[in-house]
Amino acid sequence: AQSVTQPDIHITVSEGASLELRCNYSYGATPYLFWYVQSPGQGLQLLLKYFSGDTLVQGIKGFEAEFKRSQSSFNLRKPSVHWSDAAEYFCAVGASNNAGNMLTFGGGTRLMVKP
Amino acid sequence: DTGVSQDPRHKITKRGQNVTFRCDPISEHNRLYWYRQTLGQGPEFLTYFQNEAQLEKSRLLSDRFSAERPKGSFSTLEIQRTEQGDSAMYLCASSSTPEKYFGPGTRLTVL
């Protein structure tokens, strides 16, 4: 069974500072990995995805993530955070050997940005 | 096409009533998913369709939950005899590739 752990429930950073959100997954084969962002009361917006190939993937809004198979991690990074980045971030894993590719989500990390 | 839409956005009901939610996926997507998200948690998979076929429903939370996608386009999720524990955000997603696109969700409050 697949699972995702996001160790940090809350993170606060200052505007302009760099950001790293941690994600660890458990899955027997090469997974499909995703980061989504959710603003209060809204649905989920896809930030970026990893299926195969280059382990450093670029996403929207200046975000990137790096797949590290040896550490079973897919951490999300941004070099300079903007106040509008305050939201909840979810890491998710999908089964690459399942036609439905149902996603399993982590518990989320709430990002707060200080002015 | 503007993305996945869900209706209603909010639903308040009394315990014991039945509720039905609708999801309209992105038109060219053949897969449709339902998830539930409770406060402070990540979304939890409930069921999915490929075209009109419901290929996974073992994760539906109880036999009070059912979903349909009769013509392979929109889908409905019904909860019968609602309980206070059913209060949550119900999210729909669609896809034609491994990446899923989510709708805005329906927030259900059971009084």
PDB file of C-alpha atoms in Angstrom:
ATOM      1  CA  ALA A   1       0.000   0.000   0.000  1.00  0.00           C
ATOM      2  CA  GLN A   2       1.189   3.490  -0.732  1.00  0.00           C
ATOM      3  CA  SER A   3       1.466   6.231   1.883  1.00  0.00           C
ATOM      4  CA  VAL A   4       2.700   9.805   2.184  1.00  0.00           C
ATOM      5  CA  THR A   5       4.097  11.646   5.181  1.00  0.00           C
ATOM      6  CA  GLN A   6       4.442  15.392   5.438  1.00  0.00           C
ATOM      7  CA  PRO A   7       6.335  15.857   8.698  1.00  0.00           C
ATOM      8  CA  ASP A   8       5.652  19.567   9.088  1.00  0.00           C
ATOM      9  CA  ILE A   9       2.059  20.501   9.879  1.00  0.00           C
ATOM     10  CA  HIS A  10       2.779  24.245   9.980  1.00  0.00           C
ATOM     11  CA  ILE A  11       5.635  26.313   8.599  1.00  0.00           C
ATOM     12  CA  THR A  12       6.115  30.073   8.885  1.00  0.00           C
ATOM     13  CA  VAL A  13       8.598  31.909   6.699  1.00  0.00           C
ATOM     14  CA  SER A  14       9.308  35.552   6.040  1.00  0.00           C
ATOM     15  CA  GLU A  15       8.424  37.014   2.687  1.00  0.00           C
ATOM     16  CA  GLY A  16      11.443  36.757   0.403  1.00  0.00           C
ATOM     17  CA  ALA A  17      12.948  33.835   2.295  1.00  0.00           C
ATOM     18  CA  SER A  18      13.484  30.438   0.764  1.00  0.00           C
ATOM     19  CA  LEU A  19      11.117  27.551   1.407  1.00  0.00           C
ATOM     20  CA  GLU A  20      11.382  23.780   1.565  1.00  0.00           C
ATOM     21  CA  LEU A  21       8.393  21.558   2.337  1.00  0.00           C
ATOM     22  CA  ARG A  22       9.174  17.952   3.084  1.00  0.00           C
ATOM     23  CA  CYS A  23       7.443  14.904   1.676  1.00  0.00           C
ATOM     24  CA  ASN A  24       8.281  11.248   2.209  1.00  0.00           C
ATOM     25  CA  TYR A  25       6.434   8.460   0.458  1.00  0.00           C
ATOM     26  CA  SER A  26       6.148   4.720   0.654  1.00  0.00           C
ATOM     27  CA  TYR A  27       5.562   2.773  -2.535  1.00  0.00           C
ATOM     28  CA  GLY A  28       7.033  -0.420  -3.923  1.00  0.00           C
ATOM     29  CA  ALA A  29       7.819   0.744  -7.437  1.00  0.00           C
ATOM     30  CA  THR A  30       8.605   4.054  -9.093  1.00  0.00           C
ATOM     31  CA  PRO A  31       5.736   6.275  -8.081  1.00  0.00           C
ATOM     32  CA  TYR A  32       3.961   9.136  -9.716  1.00  0.00           C
ATOM     33  CA  LEU A  33       4.463  12.120  -7.398  1.00  0.00           C
ATOM     34  CA  PHE A  34       2.548  15.367  -7.186  1.00  0.00           C
ATOM     35  CA  TRP A  35       2.372  18.587  -5.218  1.00  0.00           C
ATOM     36  CA  TYR A  36      -0.928  20.410  -4.946  1.00  0.00           C
ATOM     37  CA  VAL A  37      -1.781  23.735  -3.300  1.00  0.00           C
ATOM     38  CA  GLN A  38      -5.101  24.573  -1.672  1.00  0.00           C
ATOM     39  CA  SER A  39      -6.282  28.028  -0.650  1.00  0.00           C
ATOM     40  CA  PRO A  40      -8.942  28.247   2.092  1.00  0.00           C
ATOM     41  CA  GLY A  41     -12.291  26.875   0.956  1.00  0.00           C
ATOM     42  CA  GLN A  42     -10.982  26.029  -2.492  1.00  0.00           C
ATOM     43  CA  GLY A  43     -10.137  22.944  -4.474  1.00  0.00           C
ATOM     44  CA  LEU A  44      -6.644  21.687  -5.209  1.00  0.00           C
ATOM     45  CA  GLN A  45      -4.378  23.216  -7.838  1.00  0.00           C
ATOM     46  CA  LEU A  46      -1.598  21.118  -9.342  1.00  0.00           C
ATOM     47  CA  LEU A  47       1.813  22.727  -8.792  1.00  0.00           C
ATOM     48  CA  LEU A  48       4.042  20.092 -10.364  1.00  0.00           C
ATOM     49  CA  LYS A  49       4.421  16.389 -11.069  1.00  0.00           C
ATOM     50  CA  TYR A  50       7.066  13.708 -11.454  1.00  0.00           C
ATOM     51  CA  PHE A  51       6.544  10.634 -13.595  1.00  0.00           C
ATOM     52  CA  SER A  52      10.051   9.705 -14.766  1.00  0.00           C
ATOM     53  CA  GLY A  53      13.246  11.181 -16.152  1.00  0.00           C
ATOM     54  CA  ASP A  54      14.921  14.269 -14.745  1.00  0.00           C
ATOM     55  CA  THR A  55      14.563  14.131 -10.972  1.00  0.00           C
ATOM     56  CA  LEU A  56      14.341  17.921 -10.619  1.00  0.00           C
ATOM     57  CA  VAL A  57      10.980  19.121 -11.872  1.00  0.00           C
ATOM     58  CA  GLN A  58       9.777  22.658 -12.359  1.00  0.00           C
ATOM     59  CA  GLY A  59       6.252  23.750 -11.670  1.00  0.00           C
ATOM     60  CA  ILE A  60       4.062  26.797 -11.704  1.00  0.00           C
ATOM     61  CA  LYS A  61       4.501  29.870  -9.526  1.00  0.00           C
ATOM     62  CA  GLY A  62       8.281  29.375  -9.301  1.00  0.00           C
ATOM     63  CA  PHE A  63       8.116  26.078  -7.405  1.00  0.00           C
ATOM     64  CA  GLU A  64      10.356  23.094  -7.993  1.00  0.00           C
ATOM     65  CA  ALA A  65      10.697  19.654  -6.451  1.00  0.00           C
ATOM     66  CA  GLU A  66      13.363  16.995  -6.425  1.00  0.00           C
ATOM     67  CA  PHE A  67      12.709  13.255  -6.474  1.00  0.00           C
ATOM     68  CA  LYS A  68      15.256  11.338  -4.405  1.00  0.00           C
ATOM     69  CA  ARG A  69      14.665   7.619  -4.715  1.00  0.00           C
ATOM     70  CA  SER A  70      17.266   6.715  -2.066  1.00  0.00           C
ATOM     71  CA  GLN A  71      15.476   8.855   0.501  1.00  0.00           C
ATOM     72  CA  SER A  72      11.916   8.192  -0.749  1.00  0.00           C
ATOM     73  CA  SER A  73      11.441  11.935  -0.771  1.00  0.00           C
ATOM     74  CA  PHE A  74       9.920  14.561  -3.035  1.00  0.00           C
ATOM     75  CA  ASN A  75      10.547  17.889  -1.323  1.00  0.00           C
ATOM     76  CA  LEU A  76       9.058  21.108  -2.637  1.00  0.00           C
ATOM     77  CA  ARG A  77      11.200  24.240  -2.839  1.00  0.00           C
ATOM     78  CA  LYS A  78      10.902  27.890  -3.738  1.00  0.00           C
ATOM     79  CA  PRO A  79      13.834  30.309  -3.607  1.00  0.00           C
ATOM     80  CA  SER A  80      11.832  33.389  -2.591  1.00  0.00           C
ATOM     81  CA  VAL A  81       8.385  33.181  -1.011  1.00  0.00           C
ATOM     82  CA  HIS A  82       5.655  35.721  -1.755  1.00  0.00           C
ATOM     83  CA  TRP A  83       2.794  36.594   0.592  1.00  0.00           C
ATOM     84  CA  SER A  84       0.372  35.046  -1.920  1.00  0.00           C
ATOM     85  CA  ASP A  85       2.022  31.644  -1.387  1.00  0.00           C
ATOM     86  CA  ALA A  86       0.329  31.324   2.002  1.00  0.00           C
ATOM     87  CA  ALA A  87      -1.867  28.240   1.645  1.00  0.00           C
ATOM     88  CA  GLU A  88      -1.951  24.530   2.405  1.00  0.00           C
ATOM     89  CA  TYR A  89       0.324  22.264   0.413  1.00  0.00           C
ATOM     90  CA  PHE A  90      -0.304  18.590  -0.216  1.00  0.00           C
ATOM     91  CA  CYS A  91       2.083  15.969  -1.505  1.00  0.00           C
ATOM     92  CA  ALA A  92       0.500  12.960  -3.208  1.00  0.00           C
ATOM     93  CA  VAL A  93       1.633   9.637  -4.629  1.00  0.00           C
ATOM     94  CA  GLY A  94      -0.055   7.709  -7.412  1.00  0.00           C
ATOM     95  CA  ALA A  95       0.439   4.067  -8.296  1.00  0.00           C
ATOM     96  CA  SER A  96       2.282   3.793 -11.592  1.00  0.00           C
ATOM     97  CA  ASN A  97       1.118   0.192 -12.056  1.00  0.00           C
ATOM     98  CA  ASN A  98      -2.560   0.880 -11.579  1.00  0.00           C
ATOM     99  CA  ALA A  99      -4.716   2.120 -14.389  1.00  0.00           C
ATOM    100  CA  GLY A 100      -6.711   4.302 -12.088  1.00  0.00           C
ATOM    101  CA  ASN A 101      -3.631   5.908 -10.522  1.00  0.00           C
ATOM    102  CA  MET A 102      -5.629   6.800  -7.445  1.00  0.00           C
ATOM    103  CA  LEU A 103      -3.797   9.372  -5.394  1.00  0.00           C
ATOM    104  CA  THR A 104      -2.839   8.993  -1.757  1.00  0.00           C
ATOM    105  CA  PHE A 105      -2.306  12.341  -0.067  1.00  0.00           C
ATOM    106  CA  GLY A 106      -0.231  13.420   2.877  1.00  0.00           C
ATOM    107  CA  GLY A 107      -1.792  15.333   5.724  1.00  0.00           C
ATOM    108  CA  GLY A 108      -0.680  18.674   4.331  1.00  0.00           C
ATOM    109  CA  THR A 109       1.597  21.504   5.428  1.00  0.00           C
ATOM    110  CA  ARG A 110       0.088  24.893   6.182  1.00  0.00           C
ATOM    111  CA  LEU A 111       2.392  27.687   5.067  1.00  0.00           C
ATOM    112  CA  MET A 112       2.176  31.087   6.668  1.00  0.00           C
ATOM    113  CA  VAL A 113       4.162  34.035   5.301  1.00  0.00           C
ATOM    114  CA  LYS A 114       5.311  36.874   7.547  1.00  0.00           C
ATOM    115  CA  PRO A 115       5.611  40.340   5.998  1.00  0.00           C
TER     116      PRO A 115
ATOM    117  CA  ASP B   1     -13.557  24.448 -21.079  1.00  0.00           C
ATOM    118  CA  THR B   2     -13.002  26.084 -17.718  1.00  0.00           C
ATOM    119  CA  GLY B   3     -12.172  23.005 -15.676  1.00  0.00           C
ATOM    120  CA  VAL B   4     -13.960  20.682 -13.293  1.00  0.00           C
ATOM    121  CA  SER B   5     -17.155  22.105 -11.818  1.00  0.00           C
ATOM    122  CA  GLN B   6     -19.128  20.945  -8.808  1.00  0.00           C
ATOM    123  CA  ASP B   7     -22.604  21.765  -7.623  1.00  0.00           C
ATOM    124  CA  PRO B   8     -23.633  22.843  -5.075  1.00  0.00           C
ATOM    125  CA  ARG B   9     -20.630  24.531  -3.505  1.00  0.00           C
ATOM    126  CA  HIS B  10     -22.192  24.373  -0.075  1.00  0.00           C
ATOM    127  CA  LYS B  11     -24.881  22.135   1.376  1.00  0.00           C
ATOM    128  CA  ILE B  12     -26.359  22.258   4.849  1.00  0.00           C
ATOM    129  CA  THR B  13     -28.648  19.414   5.781  1.00  0.00           C
ATOM    130  CA  LYS B  14     -30.187  17.816   8.821  1.00  0.00           C
ATOM    131  CA  ARG B  15     -29.083  14.454  10.085  1.00  0.00           C
ATOM    132  CA  GLY B  16     -30.968  11.649   8.379  1.00  0.00           C
ATOM    133  CA  GLN B  17     -31.602  13.490   5.120  1.00  0.00           C
ATOM    134  CA  ASN B  18     -30.251  12.351   1.758  1.00  0.00           C
ATOM    135  CA  VAL B  19     -27.957  14.590  -0.274  1.00  0.00           C
ATOM    136  CA  THR B  20     -26.678  14.427  -3.836  1.00  0.00           C
ATOM    137  CA  PHE B  21     -23.711  16.239  -5.309  1.00  0.00           C
ATOM    138  CA  ARG B  22     -22.892  16.721  -8.968  1.00  0.00           C
ATOM    139  CA  CYS B  23     -19.531  16.855 -10.729  1.00  0.00           C
ATOM    140  CA  ASP B  24     -18.919  17.919 -14.318  1.00  0.00           C
ATOM    141  CA  PRO B  25     -15.438  16.892 -15.433  1.00  0.00           C
ATOM    142  CA  ILE B  26     -13.217  18.416 -18.098  1.00  0.00           C
ATOM    143  CA  SER B  27     -14.930  17.280 -21.269  1.00  0.00           C
ATOM    144  CA  GLU B  28     -12.166  15.192 -22.822  1.00  0.00           C
ATOM    145  CA  HIS B  29     -11.294  13.372 -19.585  1.00  0.00           C
ATOM    146  CA  ASN B  30     -12.449   9.776 -19.378  1.00  0.00           C
ATOM    147  CA  ARG B  31     -11.608   9.242 -15.695  1.00  0.00           C
ATOM    148  CA  LEU B  32     -13.485  10.798 -12.826  1.00  0.00           C
ATOM    149  CA  TYR B  33     -12.652  10.539  -9.129  1.00  0.00           C
ATOM    150  CA  TRP B  34     -14.378  11.397  -5.855  1.00  0.00           C
ATOM    151  CA  TYR B  35     -12.440  12.298  -2.720  1.00  0.00           C
ATOM    152  CA  ARG B  36     -13.459  13.383   0.766  1.00  0.00           C
ATOM    153  CA  GLN B  37     -11.490  15.895   2.800  1.00  0.00           C
ATOM    154  CA  THR B  38     -12.127  16.463   6.479  1.00  0.00           C
ATOM    155  CA  LEU B  39     -10.854  19.494   8.335  1.00  0.00           C
ATOM    156  CA  GLY B  40      -7.075  19.551   8.674  1.00  0.00           C
ATOM    157  CA  GLN B  41      -6.559  16.400   6.616  1.00  0.00           C
ATOM    158  CA  GLY B  42      -5.521  15.526   3.108  1.00  0.00           C
ATOM    159  CA  PRO B  43      -8.108  14.277   0.621  1.00  0.00           C
ATOM    160  CA  GLU B  44      -9.140  10.637   0.952  1.00  0.00           C
ATOM    161  CA  PHE B  45      -9.989   8.598  -2.149  1.00  0.00           C
ATOM    162  CA  LEU B  46     -13.562   7.292  -2.348  1.00  0.00           C
ATOM    163  CA  THR B  47     -14.240   5.947  -5.843  1.00  0.00           C
ATOM    164  CA  TYR B  48     -13.435   6.348  -9.518  1.00  0.00           C
ATOM    165  CA  PHE B  49     -14.942   5.857 -12.956  1.00  0.00           C
ATOM    166  CA  GLN B  50     -13.442   5.169 -16.328  1.00  0.00           C
ATOM    167  CA  ASN B  51     -16.087   6.385 -18.725  1.00  0.00           C
ATOM    168  CA  GLU B  52     -19.339   5.053 -17.259  1.00  0.00           C
ATOM    169  CA  ALA B  53     -17.773   2.073 -15.483  1.00  0.00           C
ATOM    170  CA  GLN B  54     -17.153   2.340 -11.749  1.00  0.00           C
ATOM    171  CA  LEU B  55     -13.849   0.501 -11.443  1.00  0.00           C
ATOM    172  CA  GLU B  56     -13.105   1.026  -7.771  1.00  0.00           C
ATOM    173  CA  LYS B  57     -15.673   1.483  -5.057  1.00  0.00           C
ATOM    174  CA  SER B  58     -14.295  -0.475  -2.139  1.00  0.00           C
ATOM    175  CA  ARG B  59     -13.151   2.750  -0.490  1.00  0.00           C
ATOM    176  CA  LEU B  60     -16.631   4.210  -0.253  1.00  0.00           C
ATOM    177  CA  LEU B  61     -17.078   4.833   3.433  1.00  0.00           C
ATOM    178  CA  SER B  62     -20.255   2.861   3.946  1.00  0.00           C
ATOM    179  CA  ASP B  63     -23.215   1.500   2.009  1.00  0.00           C
ATOM    180  CA  ARG B  64     -24.875   4.883   2.535  1.00  0.00           C
ATOM    181  CA  PHE B  65     -22.507   6.279  -0.091  1.00  0.00           C
ATOM    182  CA  SER B  66     -23.071   5.647  -3.785  1.00  0.00           C
ATOM    183  CA  ALA B  67     -21.894   7.219  -7.018  1.00  0.00           C
ATOM    184  CA  GLU B  68     -22.994   7.105 -10.624  1.00  0.00           C
ATOM    185  CA  ARG B  69     -21.734   8.283 -13.967  1.00  0.00           C
ATOM    186  CA  PRO B  70     -24.530   7.123 -16.244  1.00  0.00           C
ATOM    187  CA  LYS B  71     -23.361   8.439 -19.595  1.00  0.00           C
ATOM    188  CA  GLY B  72     -19.669   8.734 -18.932  1.00  0.00           C
ATOM    189  CA  SER B  73     -19.891  12.489 -18.564  1.00  0.00           C
ATOM    190  CA  PHE B  74     -21.082  14.064 -15.293  1.00  0.00           C
ATOM    191  CA  SER B  75     -21.186  12.118 -12.053  1.00  0.00           C
ATOM    192  CA  THR B  76     -23.274  12.230  -8.913  1.00  0.00           C
ATOM    193  CA  LEU B  77     -22.349  11.245  -5.379  1.00  0.00           C
ATOM    194  CA  GLU B  78     -25.242  10.453  -3.049  1.00  0.00           C
ATOM    195  CA  ILE B  79     -25.149  10.094   0.700  1.00  0.00           C
ATOM    196  CA  GLN B  80     -28.228   8.552   2.265  1.00  0.00           C
ATOM    197  CA  ARG B  81     -29.295   9.059   5.877  1.00  0.00           C
ATOM    198  CA  THR B  82     -26.582  11.595   6.543  1.00  0.00           C
ATOM    199  CA  GLU B  83     -24.738  11.617   9.853  1.00  0.00           C
ATOM    200  CA  GLN B  84     -22.809  14.413  11.522  1.00  0.00           C
ATOM    201  CA  GLY B  85     -19.589  12.556  10.731  1.00  0.00           C
ATOM    202  CA  ASP B  86     -20.302  13.006   7.030  1.00  0.00           C
ATOM    203  CA  SER B  87     -19.569  16.733   7.341  1.00  0.00           C
ATOM    204  CA  ALA B  88     -16.610  17.332   5.057  1.00  0.00           C
ATOM    205  CA  MET B  89     -15.512  18.746   1.718  1.00  0.00           C
ATOM    206  CA  TYR B  90     -16.286  16.413  -1.186  1.00  0.00           C
ATOM    207  CA  LEU B  91     -13.897  16.868  -4.066  1.00  0.00           C
ATOM    208  CA  CYS B  92     -14.206  15.666  -7.620  1.00  0.00           C
ATOM    209  CA  ALA B  93     -11.269  15.281 -10.002  1.00  0.00           C
ATOM    210  CA  SER B  94     -10.931  14.247 -13.623  1.00  0.00           C
ATOM    211  CA  SER B  95      -8.072  13.093 -15.796  1.00  0.00           C
ATOM    212  CA  SER B  96      -7.007  11.455 -19.007  1.00  0.00           C
ATOM    213  CA  THR B  97      -3.380  11.084 -17.858  1.00  0.00           C
ATOM    214  CA  PRO B  98      -1.929  10.352 -14.408  1.00  0.00           C
ATOM    215  CA  GLU B  99      -2.340  13.982 -13.360  1.00  0.00           C
ATOM    216  CA  LYS B 100      -5.701  14.857 -11.850  1.00  0.00           C
ATOM    217  CA  TYR B 101      -7.514  18.165 -12.030  1.00  0.00           C
ATOM    218  CA  PHE B 102      -9.725  18.992  -9.089  1.00  0.00           C
ATOM    219  CA  GLY B 103     -12.946  20.913  -8.841  1.00  0.00           C
ATOM    220  CA  PRO B 104     -13.687  23.496  -6.137  1.00  0.00           C
ATOM    221  CA  GLY B 105     -15.462  20.967  -3.948  1.00  0.00           C
ATOM    222  CA  THR B 106     -18.826  20.759  -2.199  1.00  0.00           C
ATOM    223  CA  ARG B 107     -18.750  21.542   1.502  1.00  0.00           C
ATOM    224  CA  LEU B 108     -21.332  19.478   3.387  1.00  0.00           C
ATOM    225  CA  THR B 109     -22.480  20.415   6.864  1.00  0.00           C
ATOM    226  CA  VAL B 110     -24.756  17.975   8.667  1.00  0.00           C
ATOM    227  CA  LEU B 111     -26.614  19.478  11.613  1.00  0.00           C
TER     228      LEU B 111
END
